[in-house]
């Protein structure tokens, strides 16, 4: 009774084929210079390197956990680069590529995976909220923030748009659907960006939905569309259009970026238990970086020197990631009591004082 | 001085807060045109408009979740949960997000969100409309939890809660909404008793009777009724944090403590207070801390609530038990 | 910013016009005898009488609260009569008409509104679950029950179908949407029956959704449709089709019954604070009972004697409702501890014993 | 006798229950092909099929809500909540529906639903993966709450929980999943210790040290380490209801009680036990009941958990405090 799934396969919005051919799309014209495409290529390569370094750091015991973005670089860089400085993003926990676009430093991003903090960066400084682990929760935060934007009157061509990221699995969660509804009813300037990477840990898409995810939107009264999530140009064009639409007061859009989680769910996971290698091979052919490289090469938009310089930059980034990670300072024990409350709290103050005294007693005894 | 019911005092406090700070918003189910099912937000929609008094879709997680987002954008949302029993759909946003956001962000983000909840029993309602969920809140680090027992506190504490940079659960004793008191609405908020302080509502020497919210009135009646003893009544006011110095001082004087609440006994607020006071007043207590609470059952059908809720007789019985040691 | 609502008004599925003309519908042919139409008329009149008696009983202090179904009789009788004996219904708190169809006695139904019980009837006996007050919760129970039906293999022409009722407001709740999703993914035999009575207490439909509610279904991958909820024949035909579709293994359907709450939300409510009288007048013209009566009269399918006999039956029912209500026994204090757990529980047993002793002490003293 | 880890013992217990009763179902996120993120349901999907081992959509309210419906249809669902911190989206279905259904229906409906939750800290995880939410459950009437500390209990108690007609919250001490013991899987379930009973894990005469779940091991280590005193260790096993006679008997003998848990202090299980034991053993206690618990803060980043969790030193400090009176 679980195989009644009916799969309709809609057209993907695609601008750049896996072979590197720039086809364009009538509804999403994209004026882009060779320089800009090279910049996107650079972003893609760098975040993939960042990610692979983090995986290694986890293996070496420097990180407690890592959720790899491998395969989802285009979805993240395309959407991240569509954002303006004043826009605000509400990520899930895998949006390292978006973080990169928002200027979050490796040391800021790695903190929570190393376990030295539960956050790591200032959301307001970067226009990038903290990672949210409880699936779906951030979709409501984004919607509320967007309702605040409306109340500030920050609507119009120079307005502020909000974007929130979540996965295919997250579309099953009540909060995500409540966010769709609040956003629709309030016509809030928010873009729901779903990275459909085909898996929620071990559960394939069919366990979450029996029709394409982008279709969910119309039932809530706003547009939804599916973009080739491995095509950075299509993602850029589509997300920019959705953000502009929101910013100008026309309400939410659901963007389903059709992509693939090429690695494990996290470093704790073993995908060989639940999916076969053939699927991975199929998706490798659609690699998000390869097609940009092909495009640049085939059209003579970049030479070996360019690719070498990007690789060198990636090496330098790798070095920086390793160093910054290892140099992250450990918090001190009394940090447990830090910022539980904004205002002085007698109860916390007392526990802190008692614990400080307790710790001091060991120092006095010269142990611990 | 204005003679106000608790309900009207909260309404006046909300109005004062909205006038004081344009970032203050009210949101919830039916809080707009209707003014809330208890009319606590009456008139605010008319005077402050639909952008500041928001009738939300029927979804409590959505209400609290969007309030968090608004707080991040610089607003100070006052959320109404229509009845105690309908808090639970919002549990995830409250416990994993609202309560933890400041700590998660190492202080970068504040969550000045107030969650107003009409709570407690005694109004003859159907299921889910009479519960006392305060224990879930006070066990959750990152939240402040307060309850009011009279119109003066209602007027000031709602304003203090709104000015707090921390999330505050504001518990309104629904069966006492119509209790009246003289409120000096012209006074300065700076002079109001801080919302974290307990208050000796009636001085006494033989035993301490501690209550909050709807049970304060019952406690005062019990103290009057017990003509054999001099009972000191403390109105707790803040359930998190608890003002222990005030309680300890009283218990060291009286040697006996009775805690009364509508929440169920096991794991209720009285458990924590008993454990803590026993630690702090071990050599002063002449009897164990006695708890008078609702039974450990779901809130029953309304025809049984007079038996279920700790009433005057059961509070007096608790006092008697304390003197039996 | 809250008036951006775009209202598309879809066609209603209608078989019987407000004027009493039986137009039929190509997709929902209904073979129905005059006898059956008279039976439906009788049901409609009787549940309206039951309801108005309950309102009076509340005013007289015999009930703590009452949620009137006034105006929604056709939606409830039409769908209730579409159910088979082995089907299972999961109501909200206003489905007195469905309860009637499922053979729930007035005394069973009134118990929770009088406050002598929180339930009142045996859900299994009637194929009718207890009223659920926490909005949306029952939609998941129905879906789970339907998944159980699948596991029992009770699928096919003689299969079991499940129906759950909720309001327009309930469609905003996360649980309702999770139920849509679980039902879709599992292809569960459940019909989601939404009585869109235009209001959720004081909030008009626009605060819950900006497109018609039945459209929600397609986004989850199953059919949704809107039926004239004041047309008992259309509701019967549409619900029967949806139930049969479910029973035969074709999965869920969302039926939006477009109707109107002609009374207050409950006896505690004062709708004059939030809605105007003109709206009510408009809907009075679409009264669900009047049109059946007109149909019967215009086509000579019932004479004065029939209508008089139904009215007499209604009077008798009113009498029965009053008597059964007043005779409902009060529970005893120790009933507080009744059936908290199925198995012996030392903790509850002890509290019961202590309380019994406490109560006895008053009897000993001759007080209380 | 089979040498089993706690994780494998639960797996074996689930398998035994599924073989014993075809109505037993397992459902949750990733419980199927993957066998759960901790592999506790490993192999069940293969052997019992997708209809009895259900990979659900990612929605905890949906999981518990549909389990309730399945229970109404005669099934006995064993629900897995992937981690403690992800229980909260299911709070409404658990507290307002699952816990109350039997009482609401005056006994017509039973809810034989087990909710398995890997809980507690100490595994170096990111936020929401290390919490101890047991207090929310034990304060909720209608639920039974148990936790296991060794493989023998794990094997039998999961089966007892599944056979119970009441909803059972089954708390699995995730950092102890790999602790081993000899389990006699051939024995009869009728002879297993009832799931409501506490167990004296180590006899002693000078003080009673009470723990459950992951802290039992720490408590036993502390008892060994304290060579000055004879410490009796009780493994509580059931948090609701609590087996008070066993605790009272011990405390009347030792005169001192220390309760240790990973849940936060305020409103934690220790509060209730302290309040209750103080009432029942008032004249026997030589010191107040001492609680050793997590601090009243959100669970911190993992680099601080060794300080946050009550460890051997802090338990010993608690014991010392008890002897200081
Ligand atoms: C409320 C909640 N339940 C369960 C989890 C555990 N969990 C973490 S990630 C995950 C799967 C998420 O899948 P998806 O939404 O597709 O995002 P992806 O990981 O594929 O990017 C689960 C079940 C969680 N974090 N939050
Ligand atoms: C979770 C929850 N929140 C709030 C309420 C209070 N409440 C009772 S009925 C109602 C409105 C319901 O509207 P709708 O779903 O349209 O059903 P109707 O009453 O119109 O039949 C509200 C908000 C509730 N019962 N449950
Ligand atoms: Mg995914
Ligand atoms: Mg309605």
Coordinates of C-alpha atoms in Angstrom, one line a residue, chain A residues 60-367:
Chain A
X60 CA 39.9 14.1 12.3
X61 CA 37.8 14.8 15.3
X62 CA 38.0 18.5 15.0
X63 CA 34.2 18.8 14.4
X64 CA 31.5 16.9 16.2
X65 CA 29.4 16.7 13.1
X66 CA 29.1 18.0 9.6
X67 CA 26.2 18.2 7.2
X68 CA 27.7 18.3 3.8
X69 CA 26.2 20.4 0.9
X70 CA 27.9 18.3 -1.7
X71 CA 25.8 18.4 -4.9
X72 CA 23.7 21.4 -3.7
X73 CA 26.3 24.1 -4.4
X74 CA 24.4 25.6 -7.3
X75 CA 21.1 25.8 -5.4
X76 CA 22.8 27.7 -2.6
X77 CA 25.1 29.9 -4.6
X78 CA 22.5 30.8 -7.1
X79 CA 19.9 31.8 -4.5
X80 CA 22.5 33.3 -2.2
X81 CA 23.8 35.6 -4.9
X82 CA 20.3 36.6 -5.8
X83 CA 19.9 38.2 -2.3
X84 CA 20.6 41.9 -1.7
X85 CA 22.5 43.1 1.3
X86 CA 19.4 44.3 3.1
X87 CA 17.5 41.0 2.4
X88 CA 17.3 38.5 5.2
X89 CA 17.8 34.7 5.0
X90 CA 16.6 32.0 7.4
X91 CA 18.5 28.8 6.8
X92 CA 18.2 25.3 7.9
X93 CA 21.5 23.6 8.8
X94 CA 23.0 22.8 5.4
X95 CA 23.2 26.2 3.8
X96 CA 26.9 26.7 4.0
X97 CA 26.9 28.1 0.4
X98 CA 24.3 30.7 1.3
X99 CA 26.4 31.5 4.4
X100 CA 29.3 32.0 2.1
X101 CA 27.4 34.5 0.0
X102 CA 26.3 36.3 3.2
X103 CA 29.9 36.8 4.3
X104 CA 29.9 34.4 7.2
X105 CA 33.4 33.4 8.0
X106 CA 34.5 29.7 8.3
X107 CA 35.3 30.2 12.0
X108 CA 31.8 31.6 12.6
X109 CA 30.1 28.8 10.7
X110 CA 32.2 25.9 12.2
X111 CA 31.6 26.9 15.8
X112 CA 28.3 25.0 16.2
X113 CA 29.6 21.9 14.5
X114 CA 32.7 21.9 16.7
X115 CA 30.5 22.4 19.7
X116 CA 32.0 25.6 21.0
X117 CA 28.8 27.6 20.4
X118 CA 25.1 26.9 19.4
X119 CA 25.2 29.9 17.0
X120 CA 28.3 31.5 15.9
X121 CA 27.5 34.7 13.9
X122 CA 25.4 37.8 14.3
X123 CA 22.3 37.3 12.2
X124 CA 21.7 41.0 11.8
X125 CA 25.2 41.7 10.7
X126 CA 25.0 39.2 7.9
X127 CA 21.3 39.2 7.0
X128 CA 21.6 35.5 7.7
X129 CA 19.8 34.0 10.7
X130 CA 21.3 31.2 12.8
X131 CA 21.0 27.6 11.6
X132 CA 17.8 26.1 12.8
X133 CA 17.9 22.4 13.5
X134 CA 14.3 21.7 14.5
X135 CA 12.9 21.0 11.0
X136 CA 10.4 23.6 9.7
X137 CA 10.7 26.1 12.6
X138 CA 12.6 28.8 10.7
X139 CA 9.9 29.0 8.0
X140 CA 7.7 30.7 10.5
X141 CA 10.4 33.0 11.8
X142 CA 11.0 34.1 8.2
X143 CA 7.3 34.7 7.7
X144 CA 7.1 36.8 10.9
X145 CA 10.2 38.7 10.0
X146 CA 8.6 39.4 6.6
X147 CA 5.4 40.6 8.3
X148 CA 7.7 43.0 10.3
X149 CA 9.2 44.2 7.0
X150 CA 5.7 45.0 5.8
X151 CA 5.0 47.0 9.0
X152 CA 8.2 48.9 8.4
X153 CA 6.9 49.9 5.0
X154 CA 10.0 48.4 3.5
X155 CA 8.1 47.4 0.3
X156 CA 8.8 48.5 -3.2
X157 CA 11.7 48.4 -5.6
X158 CA 14.1 49.2 -2.8
X159 CA 12.2 47.0 -0.4
X160 CA 13.5 44.1 1.7
X161 CA 12.8 40.5 0.8
X162 CA 13.1 37.5 3.0
X163 CA 14.1 34.0 2.0
X164 CA 13.9 30.8 4.0
X165 CA 15.5 27.5 3.2
X166 CA 14.4 23.9 4.0
X167 CA 14.5 20.5 2.6
X168 CA 12.1 18.1 0.9
X169 CA 11.5 16.4 4.3
X170 CA 10.6 19.6 5.9
X171 CA 7.6 20.1 3.7
X172 CA 5.8 17.4 5.7
X173 CA 6.1 19.4 8.9
X174 CA 3.1 21.3 10.2
X175 CA 5.2 24.5 10.8
X176 CA 6.2 24.7 7.2
X177 CA 2.6 24.5 6.1
X178 CA 1.5 27.0 8.7
X179 CA 4.2 29.3 7.3
X180 CA 2.9 28.9 3.8
X181 CA -0.5 29.9 5.1
X182 CA 0.5 32.9 7.2
X183 CA 2.6 34.2 4.4
X184 CA -0.2 33.8 1.9
X185 CA -2.9 35.4 4.1
X186 CA -0.6 38.3 5.0
X187 CA 0.9 38.5 1.5
X188 CA 4.3 38.6 3.2
X189 CA 7.4 39.3 1.2
X190 CA 9.0 35.9 1.7
X191 CA 10.4 33.3 -0.7
X192 CA 10.2 29.7 0.4
X193 CA 13.3 28.0 -1.0
X194 CA 13.0 24.2 -0.8
X195 CA 16.1 22.2 -1.7
X196 CA 14.6 19.0 -2.8
X197 CA 17.7 16.8 -2.6
X198 CA 15.6 13.7 -2.9
X199 CA 16.3 12.4 0.5
X200 CA 15.4 13.1 4.1
X201 CA 18.1 11.1 5.8
X202 CA 17.1 7.6 4.6
X203 CA 13.6 8.4 3.4
X204 CA 13.2 9.0 -0.3
X205 CA 10.9 11.7 -1.6
X206 CA 8.0 9.4 -2.0
X207 CA 7.6 9.1 1.7
X208 CA 7.1 12.9 2.0
X209 CA 4.9 13.7 -1.0
X210 CA 3.2 12.1 -3.9
X211 CA 3.2 15.1 -6.2
X212 CA 6.0 17.5 -6.9
X213 CA 6.7 19.7 -4.0
X214 CA 6.4 23.0 -5.9
X215 CA 2.7 22.2 -6.4
X216 CA 2.0 22.7 -2.7
X217 CA 2.1 26.5 -3.2
X218 CA -1.0 26.8 -5.4
X219 CA -3.1 25.2 -2.8
X220 CA -2.1 28.0 -0.4
X221 CA -2.7 30.6 -3.0
X222 CA 0.7 31.6 -4.3
X223 CA 3.0 30.5 -7.1
X224 CA 5.3 27.6 -7.0
X225 CA 7.9 26.5 -9.5
X226 CA 10.6 23.9 -10.0
X227 CA 14.0 25.0 -11.0
X228 CA 17.0 22.8 -11.9
X229 CA 18.8 23.1 -8.6
X230 CA 22.1 22.1 -10.2
X231 CA 22.0 25.0 -12.6
X232 CA 23.4 28.0 -10.8
X233 CA 22.2 30.4 -13.5
X234 CA 18.6 29.2 -13.5
X235 CA 18.5 29.3 -9.7
X236 CA 19.9 32.8 -9.7
X237 CA 17.3 34.0 -12.3
X238 CA 14.4 32.3 -10.7
X239 CA 15.2 33.3 -7.1
X240 CA 15.9 36.9 -8.1
X241 CA 12.5 37.1 -9.8
X242 CA 10.8 35.6 -6.7
X243 CA 12.6 38.0 -4.4
X244 CA 11.8 41.0 -6.5
X245 CA 8.2 39.9 -6.7
X246 CA 8.1 39.7 -2.9
X247 CA 9.9 42.9 -2.4
X248 CA 7.4 44.7 -4.6
X249 CA 4.5 43.6 -2.5
X250 CA 3.3 40.7 -4.5
X251 CA 3.6 38.1 -1.8
X252 CA 5.3 34.7 -1.4
X253 CA 6.7 32.2 -3.9
X254 CA 7.7 28.6 -3.4
X255 CA 10.9 27.7 -5.3
X256 CA 11.6 24.0 -5.5
X257 CA 15.3 23.5 -6.4
X258 CA 15.5 20.0 -7.8
X259 CA 18.9 18.7 -6.7
X260 CA 20.6 15.9 -5.1
X261 CA 22.4 15.2 -1.8
X262 CA 25.6 13.6 -3.2
X263 CA 27.0 12.8 0.2
X264 CA 25.7 11.3 3.4
X265 CA 23.0 13.1 5.4
X266 CA 25.7 14.0 7.9
X267 CA 29.0 12.6 8.9
X268 CA 27.0 10.2 11.2
X269 CA 25.1 8.7 8.3
X270 CA 25.8 5.7 6.1
X271 CA 23.8 6.0 2.9
X272 CA 24.9 2.7 1.6
X273 CA 22.3 1.2 3.9
X274 CA 19.4 2.7 2.0
X275 CA 20.3 3.9 -1.5
X276 CA 22.1 2.4 -4.4
X277 CA 25.2 3.7 -6.2
X278 CA 23.5 3.9 -9.6
X279 CA 21.5 6.9 -8.4
X280 CA 24.6 8.7 -7.4
X281 CA 26.2 8.1 -10.8
X282 CA 23.2 9.5 -12.5
X283 CA 23.4 12.7 -10.6
X284 CA 27.1 13.0 -11.0
X285 CA 26.5 13.6 -14.7
X286 CA 24.4 16.6 -13.7
X287 CA 27.1 18.1 -11.4
X288 CA 26.5 21.7 -10.7
X289 CA 30.2 22.8 -11.1
X290 CA 31.1 20.8 -14.1
X291 CA 28.5 22.4 -16.3
X292 CA 29.7 25.9 -15.5
X293 CA 33.2 24.9 -16.3
X294 CA 32.2 23.3 -19.5
X295 CA 30.3 26.5 -20.4
X296 CA 33.3 28.7 -19.7
X297 CA 35.7 26.4 -21.5
X298 CA 33.5 25.7 -24.6
X299 CA 32.9 29.4 -25.1
X300 CA 36.4 30.5 -24.3
X301 CA 35.3 32.6 -21.4
X302 CA 38.1 31.3 -19.1
X303 CA 41.5 30.0 -19.6
X304 CA 43.6 27.5 -17.7
X305 CA 45.1 30.4 -15.7
X306 CA 41.7 31.2 -14.4
X307 CA 40.9 27.7 -13.3
X308 CA 44.3 27.3 -11.8
X309 CA 43.9 30.5 -9.8
X310 CA 40.5 29.4 -8.5
X311 CA 42.1 26.1 -7.4
X312 CA 44.8 28.0 -5.7
X313 CA 42.3 30.1 -4.0
X314 CA 40.5 26.9 -2.9
X315 CA 43.7 25.6 -1.5
X316 CA 44.2 28.8 0.5
X317 CA 40.6 28.6 1.7
X318 CA 41.2 25.0 2.8
X319 CA 44.2 26.1 4.8
X320 CA 42.2 28.9 6.4
X321 CA 39.3 26.6 7.2
X322 CA 41.6 24.2 9.0
X323 CA 43.4 26.9 10.9
X324 CA 40.3 28.8 11.9
X325 CA 38.7 25.6 13.0
X326 CA 41.6 24.5 15.1
X327 CA 42.0 27.9 16.7
X328 CA 38.4 28.2 17.8
X329 CA 38.6 28.9 21.5
X330 CA 36.8 26.5 23.8
X331 CA 34.2 28.2 26.0
X332 CA 34.7 28.3 29.7
X333 CA 32.5 26.3 32.1
X334 CA 30.7 29.4 33.4
X335 CA 29.7 30.2 29.8
X336 CA 26.9 27.7 30.5
X337 CA 25.1 30.6 32.3
X338 CA 25.8 33.2 29.6
X339 CA 22.9 34.9 27.9
X340 CA 20.2 32.6 29.1
X341 CA 18.3 35.8 29.9
X342 CA 18.8 39.3 28.7
X343 CA 18.0 40.8 32.1
X344 CA 19.6 40.0 35.4
X345 CA 18.0 36.8 36.7
X346 CA 18.5 36.0 40.4
X347 CA 18.0 32.3 39.8
X348 CA 20.7 32.0 37.1
X349 CA 23.0 34.3 39.0
X350 CA 22.8 32.2 42.0
X351 CA 23.4 28.9 40.1
X352 CA 26.4 30.6 38.4
X353 CA 27.8 31.7 41.7
X354 CA 27.4 28.3 43.3
X355 CA 29.0 26.6 40.4
X356 CA 31.9 29.0 40.4
X357 CA 32.4 28.2 44.0
X358 CA 32.2 24.5 43.3
X359 CA 34.8 24.7 40.5
X360 CA 37.0 26.8 42.7
X361 CA 37.0 24.2 45.4
X362 CA 38.7 21.8 42.9
X363 CA 41.3 24.4 42.1
X364 CA 41.9 24.9 45.8
X365 CA 42.4 21.1 46.0
X366 CA 44.6 21.2 42.9
X367 CA 42.5 18.7 41.0

